[in-house]
PDB file of C-alpha atoms in Angstrom:
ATOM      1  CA  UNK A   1      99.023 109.428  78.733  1.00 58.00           C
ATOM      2  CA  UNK A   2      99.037 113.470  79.924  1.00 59.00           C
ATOM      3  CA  UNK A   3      95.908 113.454  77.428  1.00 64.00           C
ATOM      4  CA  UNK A   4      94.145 110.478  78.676  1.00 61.00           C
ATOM      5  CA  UNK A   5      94.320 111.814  82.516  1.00 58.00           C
ATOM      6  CA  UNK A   6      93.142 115.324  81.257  1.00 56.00           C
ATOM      7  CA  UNK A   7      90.494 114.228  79.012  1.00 60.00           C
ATOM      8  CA  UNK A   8      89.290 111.086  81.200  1.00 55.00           C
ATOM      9  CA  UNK A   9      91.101 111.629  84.634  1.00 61.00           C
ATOM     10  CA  UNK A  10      93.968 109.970  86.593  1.00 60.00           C
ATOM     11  CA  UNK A  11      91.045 107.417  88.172  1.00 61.00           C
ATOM     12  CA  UNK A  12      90.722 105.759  84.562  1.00 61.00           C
ATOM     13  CA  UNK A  13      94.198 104.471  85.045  1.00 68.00           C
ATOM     14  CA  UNK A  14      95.565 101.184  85.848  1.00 75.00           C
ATOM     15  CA  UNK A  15      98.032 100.845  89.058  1.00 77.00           C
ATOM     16  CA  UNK A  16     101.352 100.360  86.779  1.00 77.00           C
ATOM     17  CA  UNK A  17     100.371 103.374  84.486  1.00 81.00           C
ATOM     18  CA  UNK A  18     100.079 105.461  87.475  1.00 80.00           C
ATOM     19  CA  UNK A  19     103.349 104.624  88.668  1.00 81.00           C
ATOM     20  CA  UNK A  20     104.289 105.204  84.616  1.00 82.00           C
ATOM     21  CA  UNK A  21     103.903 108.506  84.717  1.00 79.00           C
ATOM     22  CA  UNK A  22     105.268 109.450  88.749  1.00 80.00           C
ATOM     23  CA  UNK A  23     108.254 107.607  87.556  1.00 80.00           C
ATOM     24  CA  UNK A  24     108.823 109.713  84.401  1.00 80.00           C
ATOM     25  CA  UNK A  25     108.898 113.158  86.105  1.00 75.00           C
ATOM     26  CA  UNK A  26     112.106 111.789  87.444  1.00 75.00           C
ATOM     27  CA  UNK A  27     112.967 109.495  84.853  1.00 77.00           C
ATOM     28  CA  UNK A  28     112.269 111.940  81.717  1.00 70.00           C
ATOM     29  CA  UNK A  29     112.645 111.452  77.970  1.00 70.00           C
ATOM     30  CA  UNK A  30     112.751 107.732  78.811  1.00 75.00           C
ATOM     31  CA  UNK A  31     110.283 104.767  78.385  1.00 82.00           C
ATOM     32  CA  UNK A  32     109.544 104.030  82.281  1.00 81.00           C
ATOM     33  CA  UNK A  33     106.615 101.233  81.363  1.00 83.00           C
ATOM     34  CA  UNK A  34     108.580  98.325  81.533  1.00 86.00           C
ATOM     35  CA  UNK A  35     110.140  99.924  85.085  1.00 85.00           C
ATOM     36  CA  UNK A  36     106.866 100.249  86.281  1.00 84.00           C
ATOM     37  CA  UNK A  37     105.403  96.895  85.473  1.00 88.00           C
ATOM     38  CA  UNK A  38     108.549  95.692  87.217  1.00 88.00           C
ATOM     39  CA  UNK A  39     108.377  97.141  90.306  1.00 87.00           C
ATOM     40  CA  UNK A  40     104.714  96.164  90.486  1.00 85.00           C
ATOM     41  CA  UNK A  41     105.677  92.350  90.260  1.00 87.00           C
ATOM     42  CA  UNK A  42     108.501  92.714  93.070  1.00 88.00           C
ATOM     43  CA  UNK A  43     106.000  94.661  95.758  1.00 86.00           C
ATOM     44  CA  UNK A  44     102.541  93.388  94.638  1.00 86.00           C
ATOM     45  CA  UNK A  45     100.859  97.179  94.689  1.00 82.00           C
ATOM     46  CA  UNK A  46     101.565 100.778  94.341  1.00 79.00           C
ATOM     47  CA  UNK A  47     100.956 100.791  97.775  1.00 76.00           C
ATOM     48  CA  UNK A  48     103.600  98.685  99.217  1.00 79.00           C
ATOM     49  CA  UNK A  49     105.827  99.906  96.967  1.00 82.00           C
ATOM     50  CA  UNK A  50     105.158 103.565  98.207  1.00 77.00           C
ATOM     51  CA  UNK A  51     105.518 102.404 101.561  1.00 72.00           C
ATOM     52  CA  UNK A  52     108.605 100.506 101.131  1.00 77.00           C
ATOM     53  CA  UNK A  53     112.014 101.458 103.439  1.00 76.00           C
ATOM     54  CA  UNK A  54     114.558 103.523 101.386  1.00 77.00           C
ATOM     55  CA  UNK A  55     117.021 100.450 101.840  1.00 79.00           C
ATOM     56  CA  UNK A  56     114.694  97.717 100.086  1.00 82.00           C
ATOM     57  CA  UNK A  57     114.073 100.487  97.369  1.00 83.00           C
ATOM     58  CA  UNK A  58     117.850 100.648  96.752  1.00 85.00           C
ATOM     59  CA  UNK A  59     118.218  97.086  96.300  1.00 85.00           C
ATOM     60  CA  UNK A  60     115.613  97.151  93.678  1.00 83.00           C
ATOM     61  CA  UNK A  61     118.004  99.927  91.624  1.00 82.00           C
ATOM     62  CA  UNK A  62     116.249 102.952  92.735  1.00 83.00           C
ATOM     63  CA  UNK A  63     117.993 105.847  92.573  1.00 83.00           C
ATOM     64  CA  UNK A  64     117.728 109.103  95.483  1.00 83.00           C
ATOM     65  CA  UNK A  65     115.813 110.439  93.098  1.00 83.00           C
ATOM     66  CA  UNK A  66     113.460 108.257  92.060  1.00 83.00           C
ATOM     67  CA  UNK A  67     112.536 107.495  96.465  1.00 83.00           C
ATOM     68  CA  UNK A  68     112.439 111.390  96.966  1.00 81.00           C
ATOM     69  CA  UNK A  69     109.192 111.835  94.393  1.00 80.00           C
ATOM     70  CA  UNK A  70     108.060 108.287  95.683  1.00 80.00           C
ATOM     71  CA  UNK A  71     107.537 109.634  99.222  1.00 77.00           C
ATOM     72  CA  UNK A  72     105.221 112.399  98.084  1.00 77.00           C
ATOM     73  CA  UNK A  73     102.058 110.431  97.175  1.00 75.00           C
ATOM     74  CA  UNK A  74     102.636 109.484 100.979  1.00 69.00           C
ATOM     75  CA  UNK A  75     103.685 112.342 102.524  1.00 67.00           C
ATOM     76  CA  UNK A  76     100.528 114.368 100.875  1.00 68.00           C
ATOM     77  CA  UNK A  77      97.750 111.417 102.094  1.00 65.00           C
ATOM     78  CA  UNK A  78      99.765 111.843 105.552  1.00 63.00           C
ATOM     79  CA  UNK A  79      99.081 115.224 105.785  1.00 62.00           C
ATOM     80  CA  UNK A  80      95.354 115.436 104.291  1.00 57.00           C
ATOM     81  CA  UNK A  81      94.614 112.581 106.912  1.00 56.00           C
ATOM     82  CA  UNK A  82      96.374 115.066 109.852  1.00 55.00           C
ATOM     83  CA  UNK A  83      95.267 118.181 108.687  1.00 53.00           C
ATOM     84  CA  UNK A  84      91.779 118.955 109.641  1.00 52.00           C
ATOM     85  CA  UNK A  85      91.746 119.954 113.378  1.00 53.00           C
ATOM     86  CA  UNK A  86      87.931 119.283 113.360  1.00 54.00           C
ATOM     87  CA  UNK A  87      88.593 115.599 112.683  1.00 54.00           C
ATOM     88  CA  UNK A  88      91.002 114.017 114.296  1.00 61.00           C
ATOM     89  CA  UNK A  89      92.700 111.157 112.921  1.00 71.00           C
ATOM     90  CA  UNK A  90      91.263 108.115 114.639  1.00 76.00           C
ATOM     91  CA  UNK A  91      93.187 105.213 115.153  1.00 80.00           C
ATOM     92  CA  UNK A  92      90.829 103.648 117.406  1.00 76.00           C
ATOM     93  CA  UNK A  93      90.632 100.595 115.315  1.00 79.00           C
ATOM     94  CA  UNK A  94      93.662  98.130 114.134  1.00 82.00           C
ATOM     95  CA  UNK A  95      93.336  99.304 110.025  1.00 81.00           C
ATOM     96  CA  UNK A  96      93.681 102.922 111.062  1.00 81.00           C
ATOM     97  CA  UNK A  97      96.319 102.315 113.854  1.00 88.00           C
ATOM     98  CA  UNK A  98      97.920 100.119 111.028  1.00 86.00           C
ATOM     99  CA  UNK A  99      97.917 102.570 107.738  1.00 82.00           C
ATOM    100  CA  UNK A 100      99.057 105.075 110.469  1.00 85.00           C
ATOM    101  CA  UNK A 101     102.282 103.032 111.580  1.00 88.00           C
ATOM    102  CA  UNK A 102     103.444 102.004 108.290  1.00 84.00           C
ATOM    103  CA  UNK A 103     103.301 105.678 107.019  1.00 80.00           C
ATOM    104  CA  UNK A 104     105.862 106.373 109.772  1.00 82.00           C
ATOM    105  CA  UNK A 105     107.866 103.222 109.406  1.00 81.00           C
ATOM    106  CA  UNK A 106     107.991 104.295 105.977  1.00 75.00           C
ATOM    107  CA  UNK A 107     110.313 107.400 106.925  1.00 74.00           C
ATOM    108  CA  UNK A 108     112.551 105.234 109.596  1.00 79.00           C
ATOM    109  CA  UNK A 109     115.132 103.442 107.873  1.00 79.00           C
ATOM    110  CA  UNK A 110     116.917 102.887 111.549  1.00 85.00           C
ATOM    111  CA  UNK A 111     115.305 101.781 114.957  1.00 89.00           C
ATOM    112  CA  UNK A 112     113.181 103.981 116.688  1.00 90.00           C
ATOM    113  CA  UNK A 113     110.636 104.495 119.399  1.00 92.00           C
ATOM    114  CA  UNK A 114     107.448 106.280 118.785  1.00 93.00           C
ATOM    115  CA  UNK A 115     104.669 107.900 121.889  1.00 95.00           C
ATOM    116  CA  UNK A 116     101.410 108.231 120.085  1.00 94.00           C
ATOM    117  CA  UNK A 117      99.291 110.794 122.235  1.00 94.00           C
ATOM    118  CA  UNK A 118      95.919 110.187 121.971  1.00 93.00           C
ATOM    119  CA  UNK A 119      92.517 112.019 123.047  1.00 92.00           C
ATOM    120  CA  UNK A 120      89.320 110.754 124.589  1.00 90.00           C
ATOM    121  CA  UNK A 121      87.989 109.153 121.204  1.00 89.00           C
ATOM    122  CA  UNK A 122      91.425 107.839 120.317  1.00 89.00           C
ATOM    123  CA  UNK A 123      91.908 110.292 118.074  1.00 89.00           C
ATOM    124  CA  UNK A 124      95.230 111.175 116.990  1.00 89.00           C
ATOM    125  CA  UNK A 125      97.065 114.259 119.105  1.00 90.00           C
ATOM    126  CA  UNK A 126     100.422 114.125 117.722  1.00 90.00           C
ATOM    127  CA  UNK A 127     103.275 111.232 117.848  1.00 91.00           C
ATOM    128  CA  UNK A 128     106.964 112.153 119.203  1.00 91.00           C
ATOM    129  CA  UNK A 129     109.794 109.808 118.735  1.00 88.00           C
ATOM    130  CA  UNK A 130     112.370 109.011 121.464  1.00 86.00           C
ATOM    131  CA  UNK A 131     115.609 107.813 121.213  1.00 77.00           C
ATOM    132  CA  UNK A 132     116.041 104.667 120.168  1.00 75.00           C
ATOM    133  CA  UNK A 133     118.937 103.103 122.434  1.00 72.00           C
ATOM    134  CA  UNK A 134     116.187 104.680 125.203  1.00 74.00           C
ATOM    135  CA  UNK A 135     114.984 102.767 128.349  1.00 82.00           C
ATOM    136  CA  UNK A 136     111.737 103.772 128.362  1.00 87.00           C
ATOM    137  CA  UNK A 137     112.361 103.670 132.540  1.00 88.00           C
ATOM    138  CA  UNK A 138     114.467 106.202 132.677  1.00 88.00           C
ATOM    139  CA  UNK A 139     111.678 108.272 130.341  1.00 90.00           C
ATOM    140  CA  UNK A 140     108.888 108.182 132.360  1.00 93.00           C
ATOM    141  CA  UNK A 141     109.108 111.862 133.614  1.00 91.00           C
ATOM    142  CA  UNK A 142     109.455 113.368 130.236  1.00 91.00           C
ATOM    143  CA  UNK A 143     107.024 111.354 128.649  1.00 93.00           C
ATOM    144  CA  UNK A 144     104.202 111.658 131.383  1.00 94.00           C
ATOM    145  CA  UNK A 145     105.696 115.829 130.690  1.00 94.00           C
ATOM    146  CA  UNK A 146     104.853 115.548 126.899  1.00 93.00           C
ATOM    147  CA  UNK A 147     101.784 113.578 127.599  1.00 95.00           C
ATOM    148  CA  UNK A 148     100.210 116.519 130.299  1.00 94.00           C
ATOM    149  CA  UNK A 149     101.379 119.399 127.627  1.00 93.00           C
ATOM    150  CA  UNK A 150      99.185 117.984 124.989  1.00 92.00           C
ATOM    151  CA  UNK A 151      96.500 117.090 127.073  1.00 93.00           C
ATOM    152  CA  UNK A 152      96.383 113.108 126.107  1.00 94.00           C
ATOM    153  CA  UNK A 153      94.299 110.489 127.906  1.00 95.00           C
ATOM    154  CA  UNK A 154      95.783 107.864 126.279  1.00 95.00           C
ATOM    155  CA  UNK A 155      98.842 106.430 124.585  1.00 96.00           C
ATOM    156  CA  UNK A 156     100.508 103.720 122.412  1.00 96.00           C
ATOM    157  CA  UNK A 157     104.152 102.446 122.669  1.00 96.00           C
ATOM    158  CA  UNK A 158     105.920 101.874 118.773  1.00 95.00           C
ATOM    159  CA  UNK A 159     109.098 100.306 118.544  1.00 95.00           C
ATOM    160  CA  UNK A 160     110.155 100.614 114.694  1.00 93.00           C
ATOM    161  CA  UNK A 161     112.961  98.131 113.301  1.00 91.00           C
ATOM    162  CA  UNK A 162     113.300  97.216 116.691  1.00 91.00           C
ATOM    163  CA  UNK A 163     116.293  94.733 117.750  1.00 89.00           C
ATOM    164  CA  UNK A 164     114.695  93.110 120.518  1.00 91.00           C
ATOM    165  CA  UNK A 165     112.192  90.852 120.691  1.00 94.00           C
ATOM    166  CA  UNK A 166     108.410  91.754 121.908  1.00 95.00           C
ATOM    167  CA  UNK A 167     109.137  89.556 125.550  1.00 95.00           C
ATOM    168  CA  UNK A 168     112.169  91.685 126.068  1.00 94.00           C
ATOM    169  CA  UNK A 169     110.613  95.450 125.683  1.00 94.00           C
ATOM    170  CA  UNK A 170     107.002  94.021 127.081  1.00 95.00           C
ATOM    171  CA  UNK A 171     108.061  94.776 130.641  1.00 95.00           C
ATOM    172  CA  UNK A 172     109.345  98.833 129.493  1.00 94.00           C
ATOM    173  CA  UNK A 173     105.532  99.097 128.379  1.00 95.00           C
ATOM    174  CA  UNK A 174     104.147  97.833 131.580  1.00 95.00           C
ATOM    175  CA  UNK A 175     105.760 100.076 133.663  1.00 95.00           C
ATOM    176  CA  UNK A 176     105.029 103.196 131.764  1.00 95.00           C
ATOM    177  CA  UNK A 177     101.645 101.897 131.741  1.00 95.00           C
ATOM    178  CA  UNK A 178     101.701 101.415 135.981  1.00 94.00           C
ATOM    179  CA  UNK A 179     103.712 104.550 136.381  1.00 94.00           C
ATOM    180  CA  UNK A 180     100.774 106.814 134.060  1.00 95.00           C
ATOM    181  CA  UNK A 181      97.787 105.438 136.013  1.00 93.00           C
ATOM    182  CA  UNK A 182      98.363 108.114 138.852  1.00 90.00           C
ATOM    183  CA  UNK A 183      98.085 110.590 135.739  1.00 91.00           C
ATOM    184  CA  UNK A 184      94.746 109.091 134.347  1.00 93.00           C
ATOM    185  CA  UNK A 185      96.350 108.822 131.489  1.00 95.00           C
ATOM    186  CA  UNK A 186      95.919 104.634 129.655  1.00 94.00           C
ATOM    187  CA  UNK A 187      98.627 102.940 127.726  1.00 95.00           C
ATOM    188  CA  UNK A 188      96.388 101.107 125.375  1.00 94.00           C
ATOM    189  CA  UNK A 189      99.066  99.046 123.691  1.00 94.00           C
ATOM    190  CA  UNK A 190     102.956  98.041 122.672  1.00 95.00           C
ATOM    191  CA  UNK A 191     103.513  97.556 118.692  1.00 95.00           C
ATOM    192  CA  UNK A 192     106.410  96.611 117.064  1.00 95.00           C
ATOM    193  CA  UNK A 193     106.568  96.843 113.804  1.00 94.00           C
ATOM    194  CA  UNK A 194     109.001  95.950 110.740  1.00 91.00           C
ATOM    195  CA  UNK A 195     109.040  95.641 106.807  1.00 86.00           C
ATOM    196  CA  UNK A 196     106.287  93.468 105.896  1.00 85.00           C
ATOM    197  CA  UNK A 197     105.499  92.427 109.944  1.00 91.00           C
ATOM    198  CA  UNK A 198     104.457  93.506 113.578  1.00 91.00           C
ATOM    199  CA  UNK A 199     103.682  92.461 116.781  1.00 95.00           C
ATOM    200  CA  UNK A 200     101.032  93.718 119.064  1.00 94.00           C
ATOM    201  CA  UNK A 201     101.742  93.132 122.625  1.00 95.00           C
ATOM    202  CA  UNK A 202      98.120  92.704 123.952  1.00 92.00           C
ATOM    203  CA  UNK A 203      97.311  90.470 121.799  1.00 92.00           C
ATOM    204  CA  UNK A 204     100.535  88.269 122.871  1.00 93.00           C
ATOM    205  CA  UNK A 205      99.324  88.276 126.080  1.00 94.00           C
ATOM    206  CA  UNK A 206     102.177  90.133 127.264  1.00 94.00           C
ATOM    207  CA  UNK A 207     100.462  93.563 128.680  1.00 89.00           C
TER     208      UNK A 207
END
Protein backbone atom coordinates (compact mmCIF):
# COMPACT_ATOMS: atom_id res chain seq x y z
CA UNK A 1 0.00 0.00 0.00
CA UNK A 2 2.94 2.76 1.24
CA UNK A 3 4.27 1.86 -2.43
CA UNK A 4 1.14 2.22 -4.32
CA UNK A 5 0.41 5.88 -2.71
CA UNK A 6 4.13 6.84 -3.44
CA UNK A 7 4.38 5.50 -6.81
CA UNK A 8 0.62 6.34 -7.93
CA UNK A 9 -0.66 8.72 -5.09
CA UNK A 10 -3.17 8.53 -2.19
CA UNK A 11 -6.06 9.77 -4.97
CA UNK A 12 -5.72 6.20 -6.72
CA UNK A 13 -7.22 4.75 -3.62
CA UNK A 14 -10.53 3.44 -2.80
CA UNK A 15 -12.49 5.01 0.39
CA UNK A 16 -11.93 1.71 2.68
CA UNK A 17 -8.14 1.53 1.71
CA UNK A 18 -7.78 5.00 2.79
CA UNK A 19 -9.22 4.40 6.02
CA UNK A 20 -6.77 1.00 5.78
CA UNK A 21 -3.92 2.68 6.15
CA UNK A 22 -5.13 5.89 8.85
CA UNK A 23 -6.27 3.00 10.87
CA UNK A 24 -2.91 1.14 10.88
CA UNK A 25 -0.75 4.03 12.21
CA UNK A 26 -2.72 3.34 15.30
CA UNK A 27 -3.49 -0.11 14.82
CA UNK A 28 0.20 -1.34 13.74
CA UNK A 29 1.60 -4.75 12.85
CA UNK A 30 -2.06 -5.75 12.41
CA UNK A 31 -4.33 -6.50 9.36
CA UNK A 32 -6.85 -3.37 9.70
CA UNK A 33 -8.73 -4.28 6.11
CA UNK A 34 -11.42 -6.15 7.36
CA UNK A 35 -11.83 -3.11 10.23
CA UNK A 36 -12.00 -0.79 7.62
CA UNK A 37 -14.47 -2.39 5.31
CA UNK A 38 -16.49 -2.66 8.50
CA UNK A 39 -16.74 0.57 9.59
CA UNK A 40 -17.53 1.64 6.03
CA UNK A 41 -20.78 -0.59 6.05
CA UNK A 42 -21.95 0.83 9.60
CA UNK A 43 -21.47 4.81 8.51
CA UNK A 44 -21.90 4.61 4.69
CA UNK A 45 -18.55 6.95 3.95
CA UNK A 46 -15.27 7.99 5.26
CA UNK A 47 -16.92 11.03 5.75
CA UNK A 48 -19.56 10.30 8.19
CA UNK A 49 -17.49 8.18 9.83
CA UNK A 50 -14.88 11.06 10.37
CA UNK A 51 -17.55 13.16 11.48
CA UNK A 52 -19.11 10.83 13.81
CA UNK A 53 -19.55 11.87 17.88
CA UNK A 54 -16.84 10.17 20.06
CA UNK A 55 -19.84 8.27 21.83
CA UNK A 56 -21.27 6.49 18.55
CA UNK A 57 -17.50 5.72 17.74
CA UNK A 58 -17.21 3.90 21.09
CA UNK A 59 -20.11 1.82 20.54
CA UNK A 60 -18.66 0.66 17.34
CA UNK A 61 -15.33 -0.67 19.52
CA UNK A 62 -13.17 2.22 18.87
CA UNK A 63 -10.64 2.73 21.06
CA UNK A 64 -9.22 6.65 22.39
CA UNK A 65 -6.81 5.99 20.17
CA UNK A 66 -8.11 5.05 17.21
CA UNK A 67 -10.90 8.65 17.53
CA UNK A 68 -7.74 10.82 18.42
CA UNK A 69 -5.97 10.11 14.72
CA UNK A 70 -9.65 10.02 13.30
CA UNK A 71 -10.18 13.70 14.18
CA UNK A 72 -7.13 14.84 12.27
CA UNK A 73 -8.27 14.40 8.64
CA UNK A 74 -10.98 16.88 10.13
CA UNK A 75 -9.29 19.02 12.18
CA UNK A 76 -6.59 19.73 9.18
CA UNK A 77 -9.65 20.45 6.34
CA UNK A 78 -11.05 22.72 9.36
CA UNK A 79 -8.19 24.65 9.51
CA UNK A 80 -7.13 24.90 5.64
CA UNK A 81 -10.87 26.06 5.14
CA UNK A 82 -10.21 28.91 8.20
CA UNK A 83 -6.88 29.74 7.48
CA UNK A 84 -6.54 32.15 4.70
CA UNK A 85 -7.50 35.66 6.02
CA UNK A 86 -7.92 36.76 2.32
CA UNK A 87 -10.83 34.33 1.95
CA UNK A 88 -13.09 34.06 4.34
CA UNK A 89 -14.97 31.04 4.89
CA UNK A 90 -18.41 31.63 3.43
CA UNK A 91 -21.26 30.06 4.76
CA UNK A 92 -23.64 32.08 2.92
CA UNK A 93 -25.27 29.09 1.45
CA UNK A 94 -26.95 25.92 3.38
CA UNK A 95 -23.91 23.20 2.08
CA UNK A 96 -21.28 25.52 3.48
CA UNK A 97 -23.28 26.56 6.65
CA UNK A 98 -23.87 22.69 6.81
CA UNK A 99 -20.12 21.08 6.33
CA UNK A 100 -19.32 24.00 8.75
CA UNK A 101 -21.77 22.82 11.65
CA UNK A 102 -21.11 19.24 11.51
CA UNK A 103 -17.28 19.88 11.77
CA UNK A 104 -18.12 21.50 15.14
CA UNK A 105 -20.77 19.06 16.22
CA UNK A 106 -18.16 16.69 15.52
CA UNK A 107 -16.01 17.98 18.62
CA UNK A 108 -19.29 18.38 21.05
CA UNK A 109 -20.11 15.23 22.54
CA UNK A 110 -22.46 17.33 25.20
CA UNK A 111 -25.03 20.22 24.50
CA UNK A 112 -23.88 23.39 23.53
CA UNK A 113 -24.66 26.77 22.10
CA UNK A 114 -22.67 28.24 19.33
CA UNK A 115 -22.67 32.52 18.04
CA UNK A 116 -21.37 32.39 14.53
CA UNK A 117 -20.11 36.06 13.77
CA UNK A 118 -20.38 36.82 10.42
CA UNK A 119 -19.17 39.77 7.98
CA UNK A 120 -20.90 41.65 5.21
CA UNK A 121 -20.59 38.66 2.61
CA UNK A 122 -21.43 36.09 5.25
CA UNK A 123 -18.22 35.16 5.54
CA UNK A 124 -17.05 33.44 8.48
CA UNK A 125 -15.47 35.86 11.48
CA UNK A 126 -15.04 33.43 14.15
CA UNK A 127 -17.74 31.20 16.22
CA UNK A 128 -17.74 31.35 20.26
CA UNK A 129 -19.67 28.89 22.24
CA UNK A 130 -21.80 29.82 25.30
CA UNK A 131 -22.85 27.89 27.97
CA UNK A 132 -25.10 25.48 27.39
CA UNK A 133 -27.68 25.57 30.43
CA UNK A 134 -27.55 29.55 29.06
CA UNK A 135 -30.71 31.72 28.49
CA UNK A 136 -29.72 33.37 25.69
CA UNK A 137 -31.87 36.51 27.52
CA UNK A 138 -29.82 36.97 30.05
CA UNK A 139 -26.76 37.00 27.20
CA UNK A 140 -27.72 39.64 25.20
CA UNK A 141 -25.13 42.21 26.57
CA UNK A 142 -22.18 39.99 26.18
CA UNK A 143 -23.06 38.70 23.02
CA UNK A 144 -24.03 42.11 21.29
CA UNK A 145 -20.11 42.84 23.35
CA UNK A 146 -18.47 39.93 21.36
CA UNK A 147 -20.41 40.76 18.30
CA UNK A 148 -19.10 44.85 18.29
CA UNK A 149 -15.33 43.51 19.18
CA UNK A 150 -15.19 41.53 16.03
CA UNK A 151 -16.88 43.83 13.98
CA UNK A 152 -19.87 41.32 12.73
CA UNK A 153 -22.95 42.41 10.79
CA UNK A 154 -24.50 39.37 11.11
CA UNK A 155 -25.04 36.22 13.13
CA UNK A 156 -26.41 32.63 13.44
CA UNK A 157 -27.79 30.93 16.63
CA UNK A 158 -26.45 26.84 16.97
CA UNK A 159 -27.83 24.79 19.52
CA UNK A 160 -25.72 21.39 19.39
CA UNK A 161 -27.31 18.11 21.05
CA UNK A 162 -29.78 20.36 22.20
CA UNK A 163 -32.58 19.02 24.77
CA UNK A 164 -35.28 21.15 23.78
CA UNK A 165 -37.24 21.22 21.03
CA UNK A 166 -36.90 24.01 18.08
CA UNK A 167 -40.62 25.74 19.40
CA UNK A 168 -39.14 25.99 22.82
CA UNK A 169 -35.61 27.92 22.06
CA UNK A 170 -37.40 29.76 18.83
CA UNK A 171 -38.52 32.61 21.06
CA UNK A 172 -34.48 32.99 22.76
CA UNK A 173 -33.55 33.61 18.94
CA UNK A 174 -36.16 36.18 18.36
CA UNK A 175 -35.29 38.28 20.97
CA UNK A 176 -31.62 38.37 20.37
CA UNK A 177 -32.60 39.03 16.95
CA UNK A 178 -35.10 42.26 18.19
CA UNK A 179 -32.65 43.23 20.84
CA UNK A 180 -29.42 43.42 17.89
CA UNK A 181 -31.46 45.51 15.42
CA UNK A 182 -30.54 48.80 17.39
CA UNK A 183 -26.85 47.46 16.71
CA UNK A 184 -27.34 46.89 12.86
CA UNK A 185 -26.24 43.84 13.43
CA UNK A 186 -28.97 40.65 11.58
CA UNK A 187 -29.61 37.32 13.15
CA UNK A 188 -29.97 35.42 9.96
CA UNK A 189 -31.05 32.14 11.50
CA UNK A 190 -31.58 29.43 14.59
CA UNK A 191 -30.07 25.75 13.79
CA UNK A 192 -30.22 22.93 15.79
CA UNK A 193 -28.42 20.31 14.99
CA UNK A 194 -27.80 16.52 16.13
CA UNK A 195 -26.14 13.15 14.90
CA UNK A 196 -27.48 12.46 11.61
CA UNK A 197 -30.34 15.60 11.88
CA UNK A 198 -31.14 19.43 12.25
CA UNK A 199 -33.58 21.87 12.28
CA UNK A 200 -33.50 25.27 10.78
CA UNK A 201 -35.78 27.66 12.40
CA UNK A 202 -36.66 29.90 9.35
CA UNK A 203 -37.52 27.45 7.47
CA UNK A 204 -40.09 26.16 10.32
CA UNK A 205 -41.61 29.23 10.17
CA UNK A 206 -40.68 29.97 13.58
CA UNK A 207 -38.32 33.28 13.15
Amino acid sequence: MRERILTHGAETLADYELLEVLLFYAIPRRDTNPQAKALLSAFGSIGKLLQASSARLEQHGLSERIMSLLELPVLAARSLMESDEDMPLQLGNAKALMNYLKGTLQRTDEPAIGLICLDSNNGLIMEKLLPAASNLHALHRSIAQTLLNCHATAAIVVYYRPRSPATALAPEVRGLRQALRSLDVIVHEGILIGEGWYVSMSESGLL
